[in-house]
XYZ file of C-alpha atoms in Angstrom:
787
model
C 153.855 103.776 -55.651
C 157.125 103.080 -54.040
C 157.912 99.666 -52.944
C 155.781 97.904 -55.529
C 158.523 96.916 -57.934
C 160.717 95.252 -55.200
C 157.603 93.290 -54.202
C 157.118 92.062 -57.843
C 160.770 90.942 -57.913
C 160.357 88.900 -54.660
C 157.250 87.195 -56.091
C 159.004 86.361 -59.285
C 162.022 84.839 -57.368
C 159.618 82.756 -55.217
C 157.877 81.509 -58.354
C 161.072 80.201 -59.836
C 162.300 78.474 -56.667
C 159.108 76.631 -55.953
C 158.885 73.278 -57.869
C 156.160 72.723 -60.304
C 153.885 69.684 -60.196
C 155.782 68.204 -62.997
C 158.922 68.371 -60.962
C 157.589 66.697 -57.968
C 159.059 63.434 -56.706
C 157.119 60.293 -57.770
C 156.684 59.380 -54.137
C 154.669 62.499 -53.503
C 152.287 62.117 -56.372
C 148.726 60.928 -55.799
C 148.999 58.580 -58.879
C 150.970 55.511 -58.129
C 153.746 54.742 -60.593
C 157.047 53.032 -60.577
C 159.912 54.852 -58.871
C 162.543 55.367 -61.506
C 165.168 56.923 -59.215
C 166.153 53.422 -58.016
C 166.509 50.161 -59.686
C 166.395 46.605 -58.128
C 167.681 43.286 -59.141
C 168.036 39.684 -57.903
C 171.509 38.207 -57.613
C 173.480 35.337 -56.151
C 173.642 31.586 -56.543
C 172.104 29.009 -56.485
C 168.780 30.514 -57.226
C 165.774 30.559 -59.617
C 164.550 33.597 -61.493
C 162.045 34.714 -58.790
C 164.550 34.553 -55.772
C 167.890 35.777 -54.864
C 169.934 38.399 -52.978
C 168.107 41.765 -53.229
C 170.257 44.565 -54.576
C 169.432 48.227 -55.052
C 170.854 50.704 -57.582
C 171.076 54.135 -55.733
C 173.379 57.084 -56.047
C 174.921 55.401 -59.291
C 176.005 52.358 -57.404
C 174.641 48.844 -56.732
C 174.367 47.816 -53.151
C 172.711 45.304 -50.784
C 170.211 45.337 -47.977
C 170.965 44.091 -44.311
C 168.898 41.341 -42.839
C 168.539 43.009 -39.392
C 164.792 43.381 -38.525
C 163.872 42.034 -41.908
C 160.391 40.783 -42.220
C 157.968 39.257 -44.647
C 156.311 42.789 -45.135
C 159.695 44.108 -46.336
C 159.852 41.235 -48.734
C 156.351 41.980 -50.185
C 157.372 45.624 -50.914
C 160.685 44.698 -52.461
C 158.953 41.848 -54.702
C 156.532 44.354 -56.169
C 159.510 46.603 -56.968
C 160.798 43.513 -58.977
C 157.399 43.146 -60.733
C 156.055 40.245 -58.743
C 152.746 40.352 -57.070
C 153.955 39.288 -53.504
C 156.662 37.545 -51.536
C 156.581 33.878 -50.481
C 159.589 34.045 -48.217
C 162.836 35.888 -47.339
C 166.494 34.743 -46.426
C 169.175 36.064 -44.154
C 172.832 35.554 -43.520
C 173.730 35.959 -47.257
C 172.044 32.587 -48.370
C 172.723 33.529 -52.043
C 176.261 34.631 -51.433
C 177.809 37.808 -50.247
C 177.362 40.992 -52.311
C 179.762 43.747 -52.958
C 179.615 47.552 -52.696
C 177.655 49.619 -50.064
C 174.945 48.241 -47.847
C 172.492 50.749 -48.731
C 169.704 49.927 -46.204
C 169.492 48.482 -42.611
C 166.717 47.959 -40.004
C 163.941 48.434 -42.615
C 160.411 48.429 -41.123
C 157.585 48.162 -43.554
C 153.870 47.486 -43.081
C 153.547 45.670 -46.456
C 151.363 48.025 -48.069
C 153.824 50.695 -49.188
C 154.254 51.658 -52.819
C 157.806 52.041 -52.431
C 160.713 51.033 -50.139
C 161.266 54.722 -49.509
C 158.003 54.888 -47.702
C 159.349 52.463 -45.140
C 161.270 53.291 -42.106
C 165.020 52.512 -41.907
C 168.391 53.979 -40.556
C 168.807 55.942 -43.833
C 170.606 55.427 -46.978
C 174.178 54.078 -46.411
C 173.778 54.139 -42.644
C 174.517 50.546 -41.495
C 176.595 48.437 -39.092
C 176.379 45.228 -41.133
C 178.774 43.259 -43.184
C 177.985 41.373 -46.400
C 177.649 38.057 -44.394
C 174.209 39.726 -43.457
C 172.741 40.435 -46.827
C 169.100 39.876 -47.286
C 167.372 37.867 -49.925
C 163.778 37.408 -51.077
C 161.632 34.620 -52.578
C 158.828 36.170 -54.758
C 155.672 34.511 -55.785
C 156.113 33.388 -59.415
C 153.325 35.669 -60.776
C 153.919 38.968 -62.382
C 152.083 42.253 -61.918
C 149.785 42.843 -64.812
C 151.175 45.675 -67.165
C 154.457 46.096 -65.042
C 157.023 48.052 -66.751
C 160.406 46.199 -66.805
C 162.611 49.240 -66.637
C 162.693 49.124 -62.890
C 163.708 45.350 -62.738
C 167.142 44.150 -63.594
C 168.478 40.674 -63.107
C 172.196 40.815 -62.604
C 172.988 37.323 -63.818
C 171.159 36.725 -66.985
C 173.650 34.121 -67.834
C 172.769 31.672 -65.087
C 171.573 28.133 -64.929
C 168.376 27.780 -62.875
C 168.023 24.077 -62.642
C 169.551 20.851 -63.910
C 168.100 17.423 -64.696
C 169.098 14.088 -66.278
C 166.883 12.782 -69.025
C 167.210 8.999 -69.446
C 168.260 7.921 -72.965
C 165.776 5.041 -72.820
C 162.390 6.477 -72.000
C 161.293 3.643 -69.787
C 164.091 4.350 -67.367
C 162.381 7.489 -66.194
C 160.087 5.410 -64.044
C 163.055 4.005 -61.946
C 163.945 6.525 -59.339
C 166.335 8.043 -58.551
C 167.478 8.935 -62.116
C 171.237 8.844 -61.907
C 172.305 8.505 -65.500
C 171.138 10.364 -68.639
C 171.538 13.395 -70.855
C 172.235 16.539 -68.928
C 169.686 19.294 -69.407
C 169.707 22.869 -68.086
C 166.967 25.332 -67.524
C 167.594 28.701 -68.777
C 164.968 31.413 -69.186
C 162.157 29.050 -68.749
C 163.265 26.517 -71.328
C 165.332 23.364 -71.191
C 168.273 22.600 -73.447
C 171.452 20.444 -73.611
C 175.080 21.012 -72.948
C 177.784 20.422 -75.546
C 180.193 17.781 -74.376
C 183.279 19.274 -76.072
C 185.798 20.045 -73.234
C 183.508 18.529 -70.654
C 185.423 16.801 -67.750
C 185.087 15.001 -64.530
C 185.087 18.143 -62.444
C 182.097 19.478 -64.168
C 180.370 16.166 -63.764
C 181.148 16.215 -59.955
C 179.540 19.743 -59.544
C 176.409 18.657 -61.469
C 175.983 15.441 -59.690
C 176.331 17.308 -56.463
C 173.510 19.588 -57.446
C 171.324 16.406 -58.203
C 171.934 15.045 -54.727
C 174.575 12.481 -55.518
C 177.981 12.496 -53.847
C 180.120 11.999 -56.881
C 180.122 10.996 -60.546
C 181.130 7.705 -62.139
C 182.368 6.513 -65.464
C 179.923 6.557 -68.440
C 179.702 3.713 -71.024
C 180.870 5.876 -73.868
C 180.690 3.094 -76.509
C 176.919 2.759 -75.915
C 176.246 6.508 -76.340
C 178.444 6.662 -79.446
C 176.179 4.036 -80.988
C 173.125 5.897 -79.921
C 174.545 9.110 -81.397
C 175.347 7.365 -84.656
C 171.774 5.806 -84.874
C 170.279 9.131 -84.174
C 172.130 10.854 -86.879
C 171.077 8.012 -89.163
C 167.510 8.460 -88.268
C 167.543 12.116 -88.644
C 169.481 12.243 -91.870
C 168.735 8.946 -93.738
C 170.007 10.269 -97.145
C 173.375 11.186 -95.889
C 173.701 7.990 -93.904
C 172.408 5.587 -96.502
C 174.688 3.658 -98.775
C 173.646 2.171 -102.211
C 173.477 -1.578 -101.877
C 175.777 -3.631 -104.021
C 174.441 -5.882 -106.712
C 173.327 -9.223 -105.500
C 172.558 -8.017 -102.024
C 169.067 -8.853 -100.788
C 167.061 -5.845 -99.808
C 165.585 -7.606 -96.890
C 168.998 -7.992 -95.330
C 169.013 -4.344 -94.478
C 165.719 -4.521 -92.423
C 166.014 -4.389 -88.560
C 164.630 -6.868 -86.245
C 161.303 -5.832 -84.600
C 163.112 -5.864 -81.112
C 165.982 -3.671 -82.409
C 163.447 -1.230 -83.863
C 161.537 -1.046 -80.629
C 164.639 -0.364 -78.622
C 165.616 2.432 -81.147
C 162.011 3.892 -80.936
C 162.558 4.380 -77.151
C 165.756 6.202 -77.521
C 165.511 9.876 -76.755
C 168.222 10.997 -79.012
C 166.454 9.477 -82.024
C 163.038 11.289 -81.140
C 164.445 14.757 -80.330
C 166.879 17.185 -82.118
C 169.311 18.421 -79.335
C 168.859 22.128 -78.474
C 172.181 23.276 -77.180
C 172.210 26.051 -74.685
C 175.600 25.829 -73.024
C 179.206 25.068 -73.858
C 182.837 25.513 -72.571
C 181.934 24.785 -68.891
C 185.093 24.904 -66.828
C 184.407 23.907 -63.146
C 187.170 23.560 -60.407
C 185.058 20.674 -58.985
C 184.484 22.424 -55.560
C 181.601 24.706 -56.578
C 178.167 24.010 -55.059
C 176.342 25.115 -58.421
C 177.335 24.931 -61.959
C 176.481 28.708 -62.401
C 179.455 29.500 -60.294
C 181.686 27.934 -62.946
C 183.019 29.804 -66.019
C 180.747 28.782 -68.749
C 179.338 30.168 -72.171
C 175.713 30.271 -73.556
C 175.213 29.972 -77.239
C 173.744 32.995 -78.910
C 170.069 32.792 -79.957
C 170.740 32.915 -83.778
C 174.076 30.890 -83.620
C 174.615 28.659 -86.708
C 177.787 26.769 -85.631
C 176.417 24.978 -82.518
C 178.563 22.109 -80.910
C 180.090 21.117 -84.237
C 181.577 17.622 -83.782
C 180.120 17.261 -80.400
C 177.112 15.672 -78.569
C 174.970 16.299 -75.529
C 176.689 15.711 -72.350
C 175.847 12.417 -70.746
C 176.327 11.993 -66.912
C 176.302 8.989 -64.587
C 176.209 9.825 -60.852
C 177.155 7.437 -58.034
C 174.264 6.614 -55.601
C 174.744 7.433 -51.915
C 174.239 4.824 -49.292
C 170.717 6.200 -48.358
C 169.257 5.487 -51.830
C 171.584 2.607 -52.881
C 169.908 -0.710 -53.854
C 169.732 -3.375 -51.202
C 172.722 -5.354 -52.370
C 174.952 -2.325 -52.316
C 173.543 -1.275 -49.010
C 174.651 -4.484 -47.345
C 178.209 -3.820 -48.724
C 178.029 -0.349 -47.455
C 176.930 -1.386 -44.075
C 179.967 -3.828 -43.720
C 182.321 -1.049 -44.858
C 180.665 1.365 -42.268
C 181.090 -1.195 -39.406
C 184.832 -1.477 -40.261
C 185.093 2.274 -40.374
C 183.479 3.994 -37.412
C 180.983 6.754 -38.016
C 182.531 10.188 -37.203
C 179.789 12.600 -38.350
C 176.016 12.812 -38.250
C 173.026 15.052 -38.591
C 170.608 15.607 -35.750
C 167.422 17.628 -35.451
C 166.398 17.838 -39.166
C 163.111 16.666 -40.431
C 164.113 15.991 -44.086
C 166.895 13.633 -45.253
C 170.139 15.553 -45.594
C 169.448 18.304 -43.081
C 170.139 18.777 -39.554
C 172.607 20.036 -36.863
C 176.206 18.778 -37.737
C 177.739 16.599 -34.925
C 181.270 15.110 -35.016
C 182.905 12.272 -33.065
C 186.026 13.141 -31.086
C 187.584 10.712 -28.498
C 184.550 8.601 -28.424
C 182.032 11.391 -27.755
C 179.766 13.316 -30.047
C 179.808 17.155 -30.129
C 178.773 20.016 -32.247
C 180.488 22.452 -34.654
C 180.604 26.270 -34.114
C 179.181 28.395 -36.763
C 182.004 30.871 -36.924
C 183.113 31.186 -40.596
C 180.720 28.358 -41.527
C 180.106 28.300 -45.212
C 178.834 26.277 -48.144
C 182.206 24.673 -48.887
C 182.446 23.185 -45.328
C 178.835 22.195 -45.534
C 179.219 20.517 -48.848
C 182.043 18.369 -47.507
C 179.760 17.082 -44.671
C 177.022 16.431 -47.280
C 179.131 14.418 -49.564
C 180.751 12.550 -46.572
C 177.178 11.568 -45.566
C 176.240 10.270 -49.131
C 174.368 13.346 -50.350
C 175.119 15.852 -52.946
C 176.572 19.440 -52.422
C 175.063 21.768 -49.829
C 172.026 23.935 -50.525
C 172.392 25.952 -47.229
C 174.984 26.359 -44.530
C 172.870 27.222 -41.493
C 174.127 29.204 -38.558
C 172.588 30.243 -35.094
C 171.442 26.733 -34.080
C 168.698 26.798 -36.826
C 168.330 23.008 -36.212
C 168.140 23.220 -32.606
C 170.877 23.341 -29.871
C 173.074 20.355 -29.030
C 174.341 19.216 -25.641
C 177.749 18.405 -24.562
C 181.043 19.498 -25.986
C 181.666 21.735 -29.047
C 184.492 20.053 -30.923
C 185.240 22.342 -33.829
C 185.380 26.059 -34.663
C 186.275 28.251 -37.582
C 186.192 25.323 -40.011
C 187.601 26.158 -43.466
C 187.374 23.702 -46.353
C 188.658 23.770 -49.879
C 185.756 21.450 -50.990
C 187.774 18.501 -52.139
C 188.198 16.914 -48.623
C 186.844 13.447 -48.012
C 186.003 14.389 -44.312
C 185.273 17.455 -42.236
C 188.244 16.381 -40.072
C 190.575 16.972 -43.061
C 189.626 20.692 -43.235
C 191.479 23.300 -41.152
C 189.760 24.238 -37.820
C 190.339 25.528 -34.442
C 189.879 23.707 -31.094
C 187.225 25.209 -29.013
C 187.354 27.034 -25.719
C 184.452 27.942 -23.456
C 184.720 31.634 -24.390
C 184.552 31.025 -28.167
C 181.218 29.498 -28.732
C 177.908 28.461 -27.161
C 175.354 25.911 -28.403
C 173.267 28.878 -29.556
C 175.940 28.969 -32.366
C 175.626 25.335 -33.494
C 176.178 24.865 -37.272
C 173.683 23.094 -39.431
C 173.253 22.126 -43.057
C 170.715 21.395 -45.825
C 171.993 19.114 -48.656
C 170.892 18.501 -52.210
C 169.210 14.962 -52.119
C 168.199 12.893 -55.144
C 164.476 13.128 -56.103
C 162.892 9.764 -55.092
C 159.222 10.462 -55.790
C 158.165 9.088 -52.343
C 155.330 11.672 -52.044
C 153.417 10.203 -55.151
C 152.561 7.035 -53.225
C 150.906 8.579 -50.180
C 148.310 11.330 -49.576
C 146.259 12.943 -46.808
C 142.565 13.385 -47.268
C 139.815 15.112 -45.265
C 141.836 17.378 -43.092
C 141.128 21.080 -42.630
C 144.575 21.904 -43.914
C 147.076 20.021 -46.201
C 149.013 19.292 -42.849
C 146.425 16.789 -41.577
C 144.059 14.216 -42.748
C 143.411 10.527 -43.155
C 146.392 8.550 -44.420
C 145.823 6.980 -47.885
C 148.546 4.920 -49.584
C 149.067 3.654 -53.217
C 149.469 -0.006 -52.556
C 149.478 -3.375 -54.399
C 151.391 -5.007 -57.270
C 152.693 -2.788 -59.994
C 150.067 -3.660 -62.584
C 147.212 -3.184 -60.016
C 148.060 -0.473 -57.578
C 145.233 1.245 -55.726
C 144.506 3.835 -53.187
C 143.560 2.396 -49.855
C 143.566 3.077 -46.013
C 145.899 2.177 -43.213
C 144.584 0.503 -40.330
C 144.639 2.631 -37.105
C 145.253 -0.266 -34.688
C 148.767 0.233 -33.051
C 149.340 3.428 -35.137
C 151.747 5.768 -33.220
C 153.844 8.845 -33.360
C 156.802 7.183 -35.151
C 154.603 5.945 -37.853
C 153.087 9.400 -38.212
C 156.413 11.117 -38.421
C 157.438 8.830 -41.246
C 154.210 9.925 -43.137
C 154.852 13.616 -42.498
C 158.491 13.415 -43.482
C 157.567 11.512 -46.714
C 155.042 14.280 -47.795
C 157.651 16.922 -46.889
C 155.283 18.395 -44.170
C 157.731 18.496 -41.412
C 157.197 16.608 -37.978
C 154.179 14.732 -36.737
C 152.365 16.680 -33.916
C 149.654 13.923 -33.462
C 148.956 10.345 -34.583
C 145.338 9.398 -34.890
C 143.791 5.924 -34.501
C 140.359 7.112 -35.417
C 139.393 9.531 -38.210
C 135.598 9.400 -38.297
C 135.272 13.248 -38.043
C 137.118 13.885 -41.444
C 135.293 13.560 -44.863
C 135.632 10.276 -46.722
C 137.198 9.785 -50.190
C 136.693 7.057 -52.695
C 139.246 4.861 -50.935
C 137.396 2.701 -48.506
C 139.427 -0.507 -48.337
C 142.077 -1.166 -45.717
C 145.271 -2.147 -47.553
C 147.921 -1.949 -44.927
C 148.065 -2.957 -41.318
C 150.486 -3.619 -38.440
C 152.764 -0.802 -39.483
C 155.877 -0.446 -37.310
C 158.354 2.333 -37.944
C 161.736 3.090 -36.100
C 161.803 6.821 -37.264
C 164.667 6.416 -39.675
C 162.631 5.265 -42.734
C 162.284 7.596 -45.755
C 158.834 6.221 -46.615
C 155.931 4.157 -44.994
C 156.639 1.340 -47.357
C 160.114 0.902 -45.706
C 158.440 0.207 -42.369
C 157.536 -3.179 -41.088
C 153.996 -4.289 -41.688
C 151.598 -7.314 -42.075
C 152.088 -9.429 -45.132
C 148.290 -9.613 -45.393
C 145.815 -7.129 -43.896
C 144.833 -8.014 -40.373
C 142.664 -5.202 -38.832
C 140.298 -5.681 -35.981
C 138.133 -2.766 -37.171
C 138.112 -2.284 -40.893
C 135.585 0.552 -41.056
C 136.823 3.874 -42.398
C 136.318 5.508 -39.016
C 139.280 3.386 -37.695
C 141.681 4.458 -40.466
C 145.018 6.061 -39.324
C 145.454 9.768 -39.575
C 148.089 12.346 -38.875
C 148.491 16.041 -38.031
C 151.861 17.494 -39.126
C 153.833 20.482 -38.081
C 156.841 22.444 -39.364
C 158.440 22.516 -36.029
C 158.735 20.229 -32.970
C 160.169 20.215 -29.550
C 163.193 18.221 -28.408
C 163.587 17.246 -24.727
C 167.145 16.584 -23.421
C 168.062 15.643 -19.887
C 171.036 17.419 -18.181
C 173.006 14.314 -17.405
C 175.852 16.045 -15.292
C 173.235 17.233 -12.771
C 171.927 13.774 -12.099
C 175.475 12.621 -11.229
C 176.110 15.643 -8.984
C 172.794 15.359 -6.948
C 172.414 11.572 -6.451
C 172.217 10.238 -2.866
C 170.475 7.684 -0.734
C 167.625 8.494 1.790
C 165.860 6.158 4.182
C 162.506 7.835 4.389
C 159.838 6.900 7.026
C 156.708 5.114 5.788
C 154.426 7.678 7.364
C 155.822 10.264 5.149
C 155.172 8.241 1.899
C 151.366 7.895 1.913
C 150.948 10.244 -1.016
C 153.794 8.550 -2.963
C 152.171 5.224 -2.427
C 148.922 6.613 -3.799
C 150.810 7.534 -7.003
C 152.609 4.064 -7.278
C 156.064 5.647 -6.802
C 157.161 2.838 -4.525
C 158.199 -0.718 -5.276
C 155.438 -3.544 -4.991
C 156.871 -4.851 -1.769
C 155.849 -1.633 -0.091
C 152.310 -2.861 -0.043
C 153.222 -5.473 2.549
C 155.199 -3.268 4.771
C 154.167 -2.522 8.241
C 152.598 0.939 7.622
C 153.238 3.439 9.067
C 156.302 1.912 10.794
C 159.642 1.383 9.074
C 161.233 3.061 6.077
C 161.961 2.702 2.406
C 165.403 3.212 0.835
C 165.385 5.748 -1.852
C 167.914 6.809 -4.518
C 167.144 10.451 -5.013
C 168.474 12.843 -7.769
C 167.464 15.973 -9.499
C 166.203 16.162 -13.169
C 166.769 19.136 -15.339
C 164.984 18.799 -18.636
C 165.781 21.240 -21.467
C 163.716 21.899 -24.475
C 166.382 22.313 -27.299
C 163.853 21.994 -30.230
C 162.055 24.661 -32.246
C 158.587 24.369 -30.672
C 157.258 24.300 -27.132
C 156.725 20.980 -25.426
C 153.066 20.766 -24.444
C 151.120 17.925 -22.807
C 149.231 15.556 -25.071
C 146.104 16.156 -23.248
C 144.281 19.492 -22.926
C 143.796 21.044 -19.536
C 140.063 19.960 -19.446
C 141.192 16.287 -19.160
C 143.992 16.862 -16.570
C 143.502 14.787 -13.392
C 143.466 16.499 -9.965
C 145.474 14.766 -7.252
C 144.147 15.798 -3.845
C 147.038 14.388 -1.938
C 149.792 16.521 -3.497
C 147.325 19.277 -4.514
C 148.237 19.469 -8.237
C 147.172 18.362 -11.605
C 148.612 15.664 -13.629
C 148.857 16.510 -17.378
C 150.645 13.279 -18.396
C 150.220 10.029 -16.524
C 153.884 9.079 -17.278
C 156.469 11.722 -18.084
C 159.694 9.877 -17.195
C 160.768 6.355 -16.469
C 163.520 5.645 -13.787
C 165.161 2.197 -13.882
C 168.046 0.442 -12.158
C 169.423 -2.264 -14.394
C 171.990 -4.992 -14.077
C 174.968 -4.796 -16.486
C 173.144 -7.254 -18.760
C 169.928 -5.180 -18.853
C 167.771 -6.941 -16.327
C 165.544 -4.500 -14.275
C 166.068 -4.597 -10.465
C 164.131 -1.463 -9.512
C 161.933 1.059 -11.268
C 160.195 4.408 -10.736
C 158.204 6.756 -12.789
C 157.173 10.496 -12.833
C 154.004 11.904 -13.737
C 154.107 15.410 -15.289
C 152.257 17.000 -12.454
C 153.830 20.359 -13.150
C 155.449 21.056 -16.532
C 156.707 24.602 -16.282
C 159.641 26.845 -17.142
C 161.863 26.837 -14.144
C 164.633 28.844 -15.779
C 165.401 29.984 -19.438
C 168.429 31.160 -21.452
C 169.312 34.847 -21.784
C 166.693 36.854 -23.862
C 164.141 33.871 -23.555
C 161.001 34.621 -21.489
C 159.020 32.105 -19.371
C 155.640 31.167 -20.738
C 154.400 28.354 -18.613
C 153.627 28.196 -14.905
C 151.722 25.644 -12.786
C 150.285 28.087 -10.229
C 146.563 28.888 -10.372
C 145.812 26.147 -12.821
C 148.167 27.774 -15.322
C 149.108 26.409 -18.660
C 151.773 23.617 -18.657
C 154.707 23.130 -21.010
C 158.359 23.915 -21.478
C 159.274 26.812 -23.768
C 161.997 26.505 -26.417
C 165.334 27.496 -24.695
C 163.962 26.831 -21.230
C 164.156 23.965 -18.834
C 161.964 22.265 -16.077
C 163.687 21.422 -12.885
C 162.482 18.458 -10.739
C 164.422 18.803 -7.525
C 165.794 15.749 -5.694
C 163.577 16.641 -2.548
C 160.096 16.273 -4.248
C 157.888 13.247 -4.191
C 158.553 10.478 -6.672
C 161.825 11.978 -7.768
C 163.494 8.744 -6.941
C 163.921 4.959 -7.383
C 162.774 2.736 -4.446
C 165.993 0.460 -4.048
C 164.823 -1.109 -0.705
C 165.041 -4.664 -2.110
C 168.036 -4.074 -4.192
C 171.225 -6.127 -3.315
C 174.781 -4.543 -3.299
C 176.481 -4.634 -6.623
C 177.205 -2.747 -9.892
C 174.322 -1.455 -11.827
C 173.150 0.930 -14.537
C 170.890 3.893 -13.668
C 168.641 4.833 -16.680
C 166.269 7.801 -17.157
C 164.048 8.017 -20.126
C 161.934 11.111 -20.821
C 158.587 10.857 -22.687
C 159.090 7.041 -22.825
C 155.712 6.226 -24.545
C 156.338 8.705 -27.377
C 153.114 10.418 -26.269
C 154.186 13.957 -27.349
C 156.041 14.503 -30.734
C 159.666 15.513 -30.702
C 162.190 16.129 -33.407
C 164.516 13.492 -31.943
C 163.742 10.706 -29.735
C 167.290 9.186 -29.625
C 168.584 11.705 -27.018
C 165.620 10.995 -24.531
C 167.561 8.458 -22.576
C 170.418 8.883 -20.058
C 172.539 6.264 -18.432
C 174.921 6.186 -15.596
C 177.287 3.548 -14.091
C 176.328 2.844 -10.388
C 177.970 1.125 -7.552
C 176.109 0.223 -4.509
C 177.577 -1.356 -1.499
C 174.434 -1.645 0.671
C 175.067 1.634 2.547
C 176.400 4.091 -0.006
C 176.010 4.761 -3.726
C 178.381 6.050 -6.267
C 176.953 7.462 -9.563
C 179.493 8.313 -12.407
C 179.989 8.232 -16.228
C 176.389 9.781 -16.775
C 175.711 10.492 -20.398
C 172.960 10.806 -22.895
C 172.127 7.445 -24.830
C 173.363 8.779 -28.110
C 176.315 10.875 -26.832
C 179.136 8.116 -27.014
C 180.385 6.111 -30.035
C 179.533 2.540 -30.338
C 182.772 1.474 -28.988
C 182.458 3.660 -25.904
C 178.913 2.409 -25.398
C 180.134 -1.275 -25.520
C 182.772 -0.469 -22.905
C 180.062 1.215 -20.755
C 177.720 -1.819 -21.029
C 180.590 -4.266 -20.242
C 181.723 -2.257 -17.218
C 182.539 -4.604 -14.419
C 182.467 -2.055 -11.624
C 184.960 -0.139 -9.405
C 187.187 -2.318 -7.225
C 187.250 0.559 -4.682
C 185.290 3.693 -3.726
C 187.636 6.094 -5.351
C 185.729 7.116 -8.532
C 188.254 9.020 -10.893
């Protein structure tokens, strides 16, 4: 039959071209199995074995992944590729260093349930508009997938040091924190070992001390450790070290005294045979991690290990934040002689925050252009900490106010101050405060969290405060008296436990479950907000608590983020003026106590009051919305003005004499906390209309115009002279903030009885100490020409 042979040939060709089930891609099979066409690895420094820059082997080349649109769901998928069960976090902006090669994937969108990264949406392989400064990283949960086949997981730096620690030679010294001297030990592949001291130098010591949170190293007593080494060798090899006694020598003379024997028994080197892991370390001294230095690991079965050498012994210099009291006094004297030129703001833990520098008597921020770990480490060491863990960009620690002093900072790493690094002066076009640089430093381990705990809360972020208190030989867990307990005390507790900021301080905790601790052991606690532990705060020498029942014990609720209110000081200066307002227009203001006490005796409704009026623009530069302390169910309705008060006192307005005496005052209730305006790309969330939710969103501000009631100070009884105008936001610390030091604003003020001049307005912490002294000692202008 014609035509049939050709049909058979077509069918044969089609059968050859169609792939068999054995040739199908792993992604299309119904049985889940590892994708062998790609390989994944963790890279970068400093890191542990379960974290790092994520790199993909594709098209016969290793490359990275961009952090644009990166999410935790993406991290879950990638961690499963690496053999871990899930992710606990992810990083951006090349936290683990910049990679090399192509950027394979960008704008990845995963749901988190995908079997492979190929099942997620992206711009396609090799299609990216990123640079390696945007390399993404992952932090995986340290739990392996059962039966996971390792052929799909490759760690790029097998020869890396995960952690370092110092082991005191005398065992009892481990109880004295911080440990700043001892035998250097490194963690490599889940085991600890020592480093051979042959070729070890001060530059290596500087790098390791920086990792441990210390600003520098110091000289070690080598003679002491030589004796220790000799004793250790004698104890381990008694036959080789023993010498046959001469005739006539008493055998008892070779015995050691009980005291010497007890000291020897406590020496670490006499108890343990060193296990050397590392040798030939050659650091330049500027590295932030020892893994960045050239180094060599001993082979597993190596026989010649550190011949003629000994374990490296380090001694690190204490920074001023952890130095003993005697050294602290000397440090303070030195600091008074040398003015502070750098500080950290907005951080919750010691050694972290937004970087601010002093220039011409005024504090300002640093732009994050080209901001890196070298510059961050210079700042960390200058402040008395170790090297930097992170160089943060994009105002991660909140936005500053005022000038931006530095841009494109480039440091070598050996500089003693950030001002010694190369940098560019800033212009308004270069940077905004949304680009403020910040840092996280390595800090020494102090063990503060071991002496305090929270009990009874719904989560680990809340609970009744319990402290380990008493003499060293009889310490016991007890409660803290809730009487006088405030937000500053709660903030110290949250920081000590590493739980962030305090969102609430509680004076009664009857609604939480009780523990075995029922005794009040601490009362009268008073913190300033700068302490590193509750024990550093002021307190009663003996417990004095009005209510000693457990229901009156202090409690806290902590939060990872907090708001930060800052007043726009320039607007106060620009809008200030005097108004003589008739009494018949001030009835509502009198109801809310917005006039001075003499107004009660005025001839109502005749006459007037003289008011100093100005606008207030209050920004939220923190990392959480500012919300009233009280819920809307307890807001108070004021019929006169037709609004609710969510906070009785939101701001204090004071007129002071140059010596600080108050001559006039005012206050402002938060009768309408809302978002008046916001930064670009930030949406308003709070509005007072229709009994709406009140608050100030991060990146927004609330504007109290000069022409609304109570936005003034009643100066009717004030005599002509030179004064200081002071405005304080959240004066009673009713709502938690990340920084209370920038809540006050001051201005110089000249009043001649008819007119007023306001100038030199600034935030309370914006000037240097010297500039503040000049401000307080200001004798006033001799004429009305304010320059």
